[in-house]
Amino acid sequence: MNIKKILPVAIIAVLAIAAWHSIAGQEMHVNIDGDEIDGPLGFLLGTLFAGGGLLIAALAVTCAAVFVGFLFAGLGILMVVGLTLMALVLLACISPFLLPLLIPLGLFWFFSARSRKQRGKQYAV
């Protein structure tokens, strides 16, 4: 037989044995305000209180996850805006020092645009 068929059956069997042992077993004791409750009623109360605690914990974790998601999204937007502002300020500070580099670049652009216009006029005629 294939392990993919055996594994789910084995897991369900182990869970059924654990559930039967906890319901029928006499080892389940719940202590509420000094009163000890055991047996099936103790199992039922223990399961009820544990399930309620897990439900409250799941709700709290979900709320915290939503809050953290909104917080990080807002911080991410602020970070992008801050980096853009920093880049603009840095560019404004550096631009006077870039002028010696921009003059040859501008001359190259001017002469290449001029030669393109002259070639365009030759082909048009």
PDB file of N, CA and C in Angstrom, residues 38-122:
ATOM      1  N   ASP A  38     -13.827  16.002  38.248  1.00  0.00           N
ATOM      2  CA  ASP A  38     -13.150  15.014  37.423  1.00  0.00           C
ATOM      3  C   ASP A  38     -14.168  14.210  36.629  1.00  0.00           C
ATOM      4  N   GLY A  39     -13.663  13.324  35.802  1.00  0.00           N
ATOM      5  CA  GLY A  39     -14.532  12.476  34.980  1.00  0.00           C
ATOM      6  C   GLY A  39     -14.964  13.192  33.714  1.00  0.00           C
ATOM      7  N   PRO A  40     -16.077  12.736  33.127  1.00  0.00           N
ATOM      8  CA  PRO A  40     -16.543  13.333  31.864  1.00  0.00           C
ATOM      9  C   PRO A  40     -16.923  14.810  31.998  1.00  0.00           C
ATOM     10  N   LEU A  41     -17.490  15.191  33.139  1.00  0.00           N
ATOM     11  CA  LEU A  41     -17.841  16.600  33.328  1.00  0.00           C
ATOM     12  C   LEU A  41     -16.585  17.463  33.410  1.00  0.00           C
ATOM     13  N   GLY A  42     -15.543  16.950  34.058  1.00  0.00           N
ATOM     14  CA  GLY A  42     -14.277  17.675  34.118  1.00  0.00           C
ATOM     15  C   GLY A  42     -13.663  17.830  32.735  1.00  0.00           C
ATOM     16  N   PHE A  43     -13.769  16.754  31.931  1.00  0.00           N
ATOM     17  CA  PHE A  43     -13.273  16.837  30.556  1.00  0.00           C
ATOM     18  C   PHE A  43     -14.053  17.877  29.765  1.00  0.00           C
ATOM     19  N   LEU A  44     -15.373  17.867  29.923  1.00  0.00           N
ATOM     20  CA  LEU A  44     -16.210  18.818  29.190  1.00  0.00           C
ATOM     21  C   LEU A  44     -15.896  20.259  29.594  1.00  0.00           C
ATOM     22  N   LEU A  45     -15.778  20.512  30.895  1.00  0.00           N
ATOM     23  CA  LEU A  45     -15.452  21.869  31.354  1.00  0.00           C
ATOM     24  C   LEU A  45     -14.047  22.291  30.920  1.00  0.00           C
ATOM     25  N   GLY A  46     -13.101  21.371  31.022  1.00  0.00           N
ATOM     26  CA  GLY A  46     -11.736  21.683  30.594  1.00  0.00           C
ATOM     27  C   GLY A  46     -11.665  22.015  29.110  1.00  0.00           C
ATOM     28  N   THR A  47     -12.357  21.224  28.310  1.00  0.00           N
ATOM     29  CA  THR A  47     -12.379  21.481  26.867  1.00  0.00           C
ATOM     30  C   THR A  47     -13.070  22.799  26.559  1.00  0.00           C
ATOM     31  N   LEU A  48     -14.185  23.074  27.262  1.00  0.00           N
ATOM     32  CA  LEU A  48     -14.915  24.324  27.044  1.00  0.00           C
ATOM     33  C   LEU A  48     -14.058  25.541  27.384  1.00  0.00           C
ATOM     34  N   PHE A  49     -13.397  25.508  28.532  1.00  0.00           N
ATOM     35  CA  PHE A  49     -12.573  26.647  28.952  1.00  0.00           C
ATOM     36  C   PHE A  49     -11.332  26.791  28.067  1.00  0.00           C
ATOM     37  N   ALA A  50     -10.744  25.670  27.684  1.00  0.00           N
ATOM     38  CA  ALA A  50      -9.559  25.729  26.810  1.00  0.00           C
ATOM     39  C   ALA A  50      -9.941  26.265  25.426  1.00  0.00           C
ATOM     40  N   GLY A  51     -11.098  25.791  24.918  1.00  0.00           N
ATOM     41  CA  GLY A  51     -11.553  26.282  23.608  1.00  0.00           C
ATOM     42  C   GLY A  51     -11.872  27.768  23.648  1.00  0.00           C
ATOM     43  N   GLY A  52     -12.497  28.215  24.756  1.00  0.00           N
ATOM     44  CA  GLY A  52     -12.793  29.648  24.898  1.00  0.00           C
ATOM     45  C   GLY A  52     -11.521  30.472  24.970  1.00  0.00           C
ATOM     46  N   GLY A  53     -10.529  29.962  25.689  1.00  0.00           N
ATOM     47  CA  GLY A  53      -9.241  30.669  25.765  1.00  0.00           C
ATOM     48  C   GLY A  53      -8.549  30.740  24.413  1.00  0.00           C
ATOM     49  N   LEU A  54      -8.606  29.638  23.664  1.00  0.00           N
ATOM     50  CA  LEU A  54      -8.003  29.642  22.325  1.00  0.00           C
ATOM     51  C   LEU A  54      -8.751  30.589  21.392  1.00  0.00           C
ATOM     52  N   LEU A  55     -10.067  30.669  21.526  1.00  0.00           N
ATOM     53  CA  LEU A  55     -10.848  31.590  20.694  1.00  0.00           C
ATOM     54  C   LEU A  55     -10.484  33.044  20.993  1.00  0.00           C
ATOM     55  N   ILE A  56     -10.372  33.367  22.283  1.00  0.00           N
ATOM     56  CA  ILE A  56      -9.976  34.730  22.664  1.00  0.00           C
ATOM     57  C   ILE A  56      -8.558  35.030  22.184  1.00  0.00           C
ATOM     58  N   ALA A  57      -7.649  34.052  22.302  1.00  0.00           N
ATOM     59  CA  ALA A  57      -6.269  34.250  21.846  1.00  0.00           C
ATOM     60  C   ALA A  57      -6.216  34.445  20.329  1.00  0.00           C
ATOM     61  N   ALA A  58      -7.010  33.665  19.583  1.00  0.00           N
ATOM     62  CA  ALA A  58      -7.034  33.817  18.122  1.00  0.00           C
ATOM     63  C   ALA A  58      -7.558  35.194  17.732  1.00  0.00           C
ATOM     64  N   LEU A  59      -8.573  35.670  18.422  1.00  0.00           N
ATOM     65  CA  LEU A  59      -9.116  37.004  18.147  1.00  0.00           C
ATOM     66  C   LEU A  59      -8.078  38.087  18.454  1.00  0.00           C
ATOM     67  N   ALA A  60      -7.367  37.947  19.575  1.00  0.00           N
ATOM     68  CA  ALA A  60      -6.348  38.932  19.946  1.00  0.00           C
ATOM     69  C   ALA A  60      -5.192  38.941  18.938  1.00  0.00           C
ATOM     70  N   VAL A  61      -4.750  37.761  18.512  1.00  0.00           N
ATOM     71  CA  VAL A  61      -3.654  37.682  17.539  1.00  0.00           C
ATOM     72  C   VAL A  61      -4.085  38.260  16.197  1.00  0.00           C
ATOM     73  N   THR A  62      -5.339  38.025  15.792  1.00  0.00           N
ATOM     74  CA  THR A  62      -5.839  38.589  14.531  1.00  0.00           C
ATOM     75  C   THR A  62      -5.880  40.116  14.598  1.00  0.00           C
ATOM     76  N   CYS A  63      -6.374  40.649  15.709  1.00  0.00           N
ATOM     77  CA  CYS A  63      -6.406  42.111  15.855  1.00  0.00           C
ATOM     78  C   CYS A  63      -4.996  42.695  15.855  1.00  0.00           C
ATOM     79  N   ALA A  64      -4.077  42.033  16.529  1.00  0.00           N
ATOM     80  CA  ALA A  64      -2.694  42.519  16.555  1.00  0.00           C
ATOM     81  C   ALA A  64      -2.068  42.457  15.166  1.00  0.00           C
ATOM     82  N   ALA A  65      -2.362  41.405  14.405  1.00  0.00           N
ATOM     83  CA  ALA A  65      -1.814  41.284  13.054  1.00  0.00           C
ATOM     84  C   ALA A  65      -2.349  42.388  12.146  1.00  0.00           C
ATOM     85  N   VAL A  66      -3.639  42.688  12.249  1.00  0.00           N
ATOM     86  CA  VAL A  66      -4.219  43.769  11.433  1.00  0.00           C
ATOM     87  C   VAL A  66      -3.583  45.108  11.814  1.00  0.00           C
ATOM     88  N   PHE A  67      -3.438  45.358  13.119  1.00  0.00           N
ATOM     89  CA  PHE A  67      -2.822  46.602  13.570  1.00  0.00           C
ATOM     90  C   PHE A  67      -1.385  46.731  13.068  1.00  0.00           C
ATOM     91  N   VAL A  68      -0.612  45.671  13.186  1.00  0.00           N
ATOM     92  CA  VAL A  68       0.785  45.706  12.734  1.00  0.00           C
ATOM     93  C   VAL A  68       0.850  45.875  11.218  1.00  0.00           C
ATOM     94  N   GLY A  69      -0.085  45.253  10.494  1.00  0.00           N
ATOM     95  CA  GLY A  69      -0.124  45.431   9.036  1.00  0.00           C
ATOM     96  C   GLY A  69      -0.362  46.883   8.649  1.00  0.00           C
ATOM     97  N   PHE A  70      -1.336  47.526   9.302  1.00  0.00           N
ATOM     98  CA  PHE A  70      -1.587  48.940   9.022  1.00  0.00           C
ATOM     99  C   PHE A  70      -0.408  49.809   9.445  1.00  0.00           C
ATOM    100  N   LEU A  71       0.196  49.474  10.578  1.00  0.00           N
ATOM    101  CA  LEU A  71       1.330  50.249  11.071  1.00  0.00           C
ATOM    102  C   LEU A  71       2.498  50.178  10.101  1.00  0.00           C
ATOM    103  N   PHE A  72       2.842  48.964   9.656  1.00  0.00           N
ATOM    104  CA  PHE A  72       3.977  48.825   8.747  1.00  0.00           C
ATOM    105  C   PHE A  72       3.679  49.411   7.368  1.00  0.00           C
ATOM    106  N   ALA A  73       2.417  49.337   6.924  1.00  0.00           N
ATOM    107  CA  ALA A  73       2.077  49.946   5.638  1.00  0.00           C
ATOM    108  C   ALA A  73       2.250  51.460   5.723  1.00  0.00           C
ATOM    109  N   GLY A  74       1.779  52.054   6.815  1.00  0.00           N
ATOM    110  CA  GLY A  74       1.945  53.505   6.996  1.00  0.00           C
ATOM    111  C   GLY A  74       3.401  53.892   7.122  1.00  0.00           C
ATOM    112  N   LEU A  75       4.165  53.097   7.858  1.00  0.00           N
ATOM    113  CA  LEU A  75       5.593  53.391   7.989  1.00  0.00           C
ATOM    114  C   LEU A  75       6.319  53.211   6.658  1.00  0.00           C
ATOM    115  N   GLY A  76       5.871  52.246   5.863  1.00  0.00           N
ATOM    116  CA  GLY A  76       6.478  52.049   4.541  1.00  0.00           C
ATOM    117  C   GLY A  76       6.237  53.248   3.640  1.00  0.00           C
ATOM    118  N   ILE A  77       5.021  53.782   3.668  1.00  0.00           N
ATOM    119  CA  ILE A  77       4.718  54.976   2.865  1.00  0.00           C
ATOM    120  C   ILE A  77       5.554  56.156   3.337  1.00  0.00           C
ATOM    121  N   LEU A  78       5.632  56.322   4.663  1.00  0.00           N
ATOM    122  CA  LEU A  78       6.462  57.413   5.193  1.00  0.00           C
ATOM    123  C   LEU A  78       7.926  57.239   4.817  1.00  0.00           C
ATOM    124  N   MET A  79       8.407  55.997   4.800  1.00  0.00           N
ATOM    125  CA  MET A  79       9.793  55.747   4.441  1.00  0.00           C
ATOM    126  C   MET A  79      10.051  56.105   2.973  1.00  0.00           C
ATOM    127  N   VAL A  80       9.126  55.724   2.081  1.00  0.00           N
ATOM    128  CA  VAL A  80       9.300  56.046   0.660  1.00  0.00           C
ATOM    129  C   VAL A  80       9.269  57.558   0.451  1.00  0.00           C
ATOM    130  N   VAL A  81       8.341  58.242   1.113  1.00  0.00           N
ATOM    131  CA  VAL A  81       8.271  59.702   0.999  1.00  0.00           C
ATOM    132  C   VAL A  81       9.539  60.338   1.557  1.00  0.00           C
ATOM    133  N   GLY A  82      10.021  59.848   2.681  1.00  0.00           N
ATOM    134  CA  GLY A  82      11.248  60.390   3.276  1.00  0.00           C
ATOM    135  C   GLY A  82      12.458  60.174   2.393  1.00  0.00           C
ATOM    136  N   LEU A  83      12.570  59.002   1.792  1.00  0.00           N
ATOM    137  CA  LEU A  83      13.704  58.737   0.891  1.00  0.00           C
ATOM    138  C   LEU A  83      13.634  59.610  -0.352  1.00  0.00           C
ATOM    139  N   THR A  84      12.430  59.825  -0.864  1.00  0.00           N
ATOM    140  CA  THR A  84      12.278  60.695  -2.037  1.00  0.00           C
ATOM    141  C   THR A  84      12.654  62.134  -1.688  1.00  0.00           C
ATOM    142  N   LEU A  85      12.193  62.603  -0.555  1.00  0.00           N
ATOM    143  CA  LEU A  85      12.546  63.949  -0.108  1.00  0.00           C
ATOM    144  C   LEU A  85      14.052  64.088   0.105  1.00  0.00           C
ATOM    145  N   MET A  86      14.656  63.067   0.711  1.00  0.00           N
ATOM    146  CA  MET A  86      16.101  63.084   0.917  1.00  0.00           C
ATOM    147  C   MET A  86      16.853  63.107  -0.414  1.00  0.00           C
ATOM    148  N   ALA A  87      16.364  62.350  -1.399  1.00  0.00           N
ATOM    149  CA  ALA A  87      17.006  62.342  -2.712  1.00  0.00           C
ATOM    150  C   ALA A  87      16.896  63.715  -3.378  1.00  0.00           C
ATOM    151  N   LEU A  88      15.733  64.360  -3.243  1.00  0.00           N
ATOM    152  CA  LEU A  88      15.581  65.694  -3.831  1.00  0.00           C
ATOM    153  C   LEU A  88      16.494  66.718  -3.158  1.00  0.00           C
ATOM    154  N   VAL A  89      16.592  66.661  -1.852  1.00  0.00           N
ATOM    155  CA  VAL A  89      17.477  67.585  -1.137  1.00  0.00           C
ATOM    156  C   VAL A  89      18.934  67.325  -1.510  1.00  0.00           C
ATOM    157  N   LEU A  90      19.303  66.046  -1.600  1.00  0.00           N
ATOM    158  CA  LEU A  90      20.671  65.703  -1.988  1.00  0.00           C
ATOM    159  C   LEU A  90      20.963  66.147  -3.413  1.00  0.00           C
ATOM    160  N   LEU A  91      20.009  65.984  -4.302  1.00  0.00           N
ATOM    161  CA  LEU A  91      20.192  66.430  -5.685  1.00  0.00           C
ATOM    162  C   LEU A  91      20.318  67.948  -5.760  1.00  0.00           C
ATOM    163  N   ALA A  92      19.533  68.662  -4.953  1.00  0.00           N
ATOM    164  CA  ALA A  92      19.625  70.128  -4.935  1.00  0.00           C
ATOM    165  C   ALA A  92      20.975  70.581  -4.388  1.00  0.00           C
ATOM    166  N   CYS A  93      21.514  69.847  -3.437  1.00  0.00           N
ATOM    167  CA  CYS A  93      22.824  70.216  -2.884  1.00  0.00           C
ATOM    168  C   CYS A  93      23.957  69.895  -3.843  1.00  0.00           C
ATOM    169  N   ILE A  94      23.809  68.815  -4.609  1.00  0.00           N
ATOM    170  CA  ILE A  94      24.892  68.372  -5.489  1.00  0.00           C
ATOM    171  C   ILE A  94      24.850  69.081  -6.840  1.00  0.00           C
ATOM    172  N   SER A  95      23.704  69.589  -7.261  1.00  0.00           N
ATOM    173  CA  SER A  95      23.570  70.131  -8.614  1.00  0.00           C
ATOM    174  C   SER A  95      24.593  71.227  -8.948  1.00  0.00           C
ATOM    175  N   PRO A  96      24.961  72.147  -8.065  1.00  0.00           N
ATOM    176  CA  PRO A  96      25.992  73.116  -8.461  1.00  0.00           C
ATOM    177  C   PRO A  96      27.335  72.455  -8.759  1.00  0.00           C
ATOM    178  N   PHE A  97      27.635  71.362  -8.080  1.00  0.00           N
ATOM    179  CA  PHE A  97      28.900  70.669  -8.321  1.00  0.00           C
ATOM    180  C   PHE A  97      28.870  69.840  -9.594  1.00  0.00           C
ATOM    181  N   LEU A  98      27.657  69.529 -10.084  1.00  0.00           N
ATOM    182  CA  LEU A  98      27.526  68.756 -11.312  1.00  0.00           C
ATOM    183  C   LEU A  98      27.584  69.629 -12.567  1.00  0.00           C
ATOM    184  N   LEU A  99      27.579  70.929 -12.389  1.00  0.00           N
ATOM    185  CA  LEU A  99      27.580  71.829 -13.544  1.00  0.00           C
ATOM    186  C   LEU A  99      28.769  71.597 -14.478  1.00  0.00           C
ATOM    187  N   PRO A 100      29.984  71.397 -13.985  1.00  0.00           N
ATOM    188  CA  PRO A 100      31.089  71.113 -14.920  1.00  0.00           C
ATOM    189  C   PRO A 100      30.872  69.831 -15.725  1.00  0.00           C
ATOM    190  N   LEU A 101      30.130  68.878 -15.202  1.00  0.00           N
ATOM    191  CA  LEU A 101      29.833  67.664 -15.968  1.00  0.00           C
ATOM    192  C   LEU A 101      28.683  67.889 -16.945  1.00  0.00           C
ATOM    193  N   LEU A 102      27.758  68.778 -16.582  1.00  0.00           N
ATOM    194  CA  LEU A 102      26.591  68.990 -17.428  1.00  0.00           C
ATOM    195  C   LEU A 102      26.906  69.848 -18.656  1.00  0.00           C
ATOM    196  N   ILE A 103      27.910  70.702 -18.575  1.00  0.00           N
ATOM    197  CA  ILE A 103      28.249  71.555 -19.726  1.00  0.00           C
ATOM    198  C   ILE A 103      28.710  70.703 -20.911  1.00  0.00           C
ATOM    199  N   PRO A 104      29.678  69.785 -20.789  1.00  0.00           N
ATOM    200  CA  PRO A 104      30.042  68.949 -21.942  1.00  0.00           C
ATOM    201  C   PRO A 104      28.887  68.064 -22.406  1.00  0.00           C
ATOM    202  N   LEU A 105      28.076  67.582 -21.469  1.00  0.00           N
ATOM    203  CA  LEU A 105      26.930  66.768 -21.852  1.00  0.00           C
ATOM    204  C   LEU A 105      25.923  67.583 -22.659  1.00  0.00           C
ATOM    205  N   GLY A 106      25.692  68.819 -22.252  1.00  0.00           N
ATOM    206  CA  GLY A 106      24.789  69.694 -22.994  1.00  0.00           C
ATOM    207  C   GLY A 106      25.323  70.023 -24.386  1.00  0.00           C
ATOM    208  N   LEU A 107      26.626  70.284 -24.489  1.00  0.00           N
ATOM    209  CA  LEU A 107      27.215  70.547 -25.804  1.00  0.00           C
ATOM    210  C   LEU A 107      27.087  69.338 -26.715  1.00  0.00           C
ATOM    211  N   PHE A 108      27.351  68.146 -26.182  1.00  0.00           N
ATOM    212  CA  PHE A 108      27.207  66.919 -26.983  1.00  0.00           C
ATOM    213  C   PHE A 108      25.770  66.744 -27.455  1.00  0.00           C
ATOM    214  N   TRP A 109      24.802  66.983 -26.559  1.00  0.00           N
ATOM    215  CA  TRP A 109      23.395  66.857 -26.919  1.00  0.00           C
ATOM    216  C   TRP A 109      23.023  67.879 -28.003  1.00  0.00           C
ATOM    217  N   PHE A 110      23.510  69.112 -27.864  1.00  0.00           N
ATOM    218  CA  PHE A 110      23.200  70.161 -28.835  1.00  0.00           C
ATOM    219  C   PHE A 110      23.741  69.799 -30.218  1.00  0.00           C
ATOM    220  N   PHE A 111      24.995  69.368 -30.305  1.00  0.00           N
ATOM    221  CA  PHE A 111      25.591  69.061 -31.614  1.00  0.00           C
ATOM    222  C   PHE A 111      24.990  67.801 -32.221  1.00  0.00           C
ATOM    223  N   SER A 112      24.635  66.820 -31.408  1.00  0.00           N
ATOM    224  CA  SER A 112      24.026  65.614 -31.971  1.00  0.00           C
ATOM    225  C   SER A 112      22.607  65.923 -32.465  1.00  0.00           C
ATOM    226  N   ALA A 113      21.861  66.784 -31.771  1.00  0.00           N
ATOM    227  CA  ALA A 113      20.523  67.163 -32.226  1.00  0.00           C
ATOM    228  C   ALA A 113      20.620  67.986 -33.517  1.00  0.00           C
ATOM    229  N   ARG A 114      21.644  68.831 -33.603  1.00  0.00           N
ATOM    230  CA  ARG A 114      21.827  69.655 -34.804  1.00  0.00           C
ATOM    231  C   ARG A 114      22.149  68.783 -36.015  1.00  0.00           C
ATOM    232  N   SER A 115      23.021  67.791 -35.823  1.00  0.00           N
ATOM    233  CA  SER A 115      23.366  66.920 -36.953  1.00  0.00           C
ATOM    234  C   SER A 115      22.171  66.048 -37.348  1.00  0.00           C
ATOM    235  N   ARG A 116      21.336  65.650 -36.383  1.00  0.00           N
ATOM    236  CA  ARG A 116      20.141  64.876 -36.713  1.00  0.00           C
ATOM    237  C   ARG A 116      19.171  65.703 -37.546  1.00  0.00           C
ATOM    238  N   LYS A 117      19.037  66.989 -37.216  1.00  0.00           N
ATOM    239  CA  LYS A 117      18.143  67.863 -37.988  1.00  0.00           C
ATOM    240  C   LYS A 117      18.652  68.028 -39.413  1.00  0.00           C
ATOM    241  N   GLN A 118      19.960  68.178 -39.553  1.00  0.00           N
ATOM    242  CA  GLN A 118      20.522  68.357 -40.896  1.00  0.00           C
ATOM    243  C   GLN A 118      20.364  67.089 -41.722  1.00  0.00           C
ATOM    244  N   ARG A 119      20.528  65.917 -41.116  1.00  0.00           N
ATOM    245  CA  ARG A 119      20.326  64.657 -41.838  1.00  0.00           C
ATOM    246  C   ARG A 119      18.864  64.484 -42.217  1.00  0.00           C
ATOM    247  N   GLY A 120      17.970  64.923 -41.349  1.00  0.00           N
ATOM    248  CA  GLY A 120      16.537  64.828 -41.641  1.00  0.00           C
ATOM    249  C   GLY A 120      16.158  65.724 -42.817  1.00  0.00           C
ATOM    250  N   LYS A 121      16.799  66.905 -42.934  1.00  0.00           N
ATOM    251  CA  LYS A 121      16.520  67.819 -44.044  1.00  0.00           C
ATOM    252  C   LYS A 121      17.045  67.250 -45.347  1.00  0.00           C
ATOM    253  N   GLN A 122      18.192  66.546 -45.313  1.00  0.00           N
ATOM    254  CA  GLN A 122      18.750  65.955 -46.534  1.00  0.00           C
ATOM    255  C   GLN A 122      17.843  64.861 -47.069  1.00  0.00           C
TER     256      GLN A 122
END
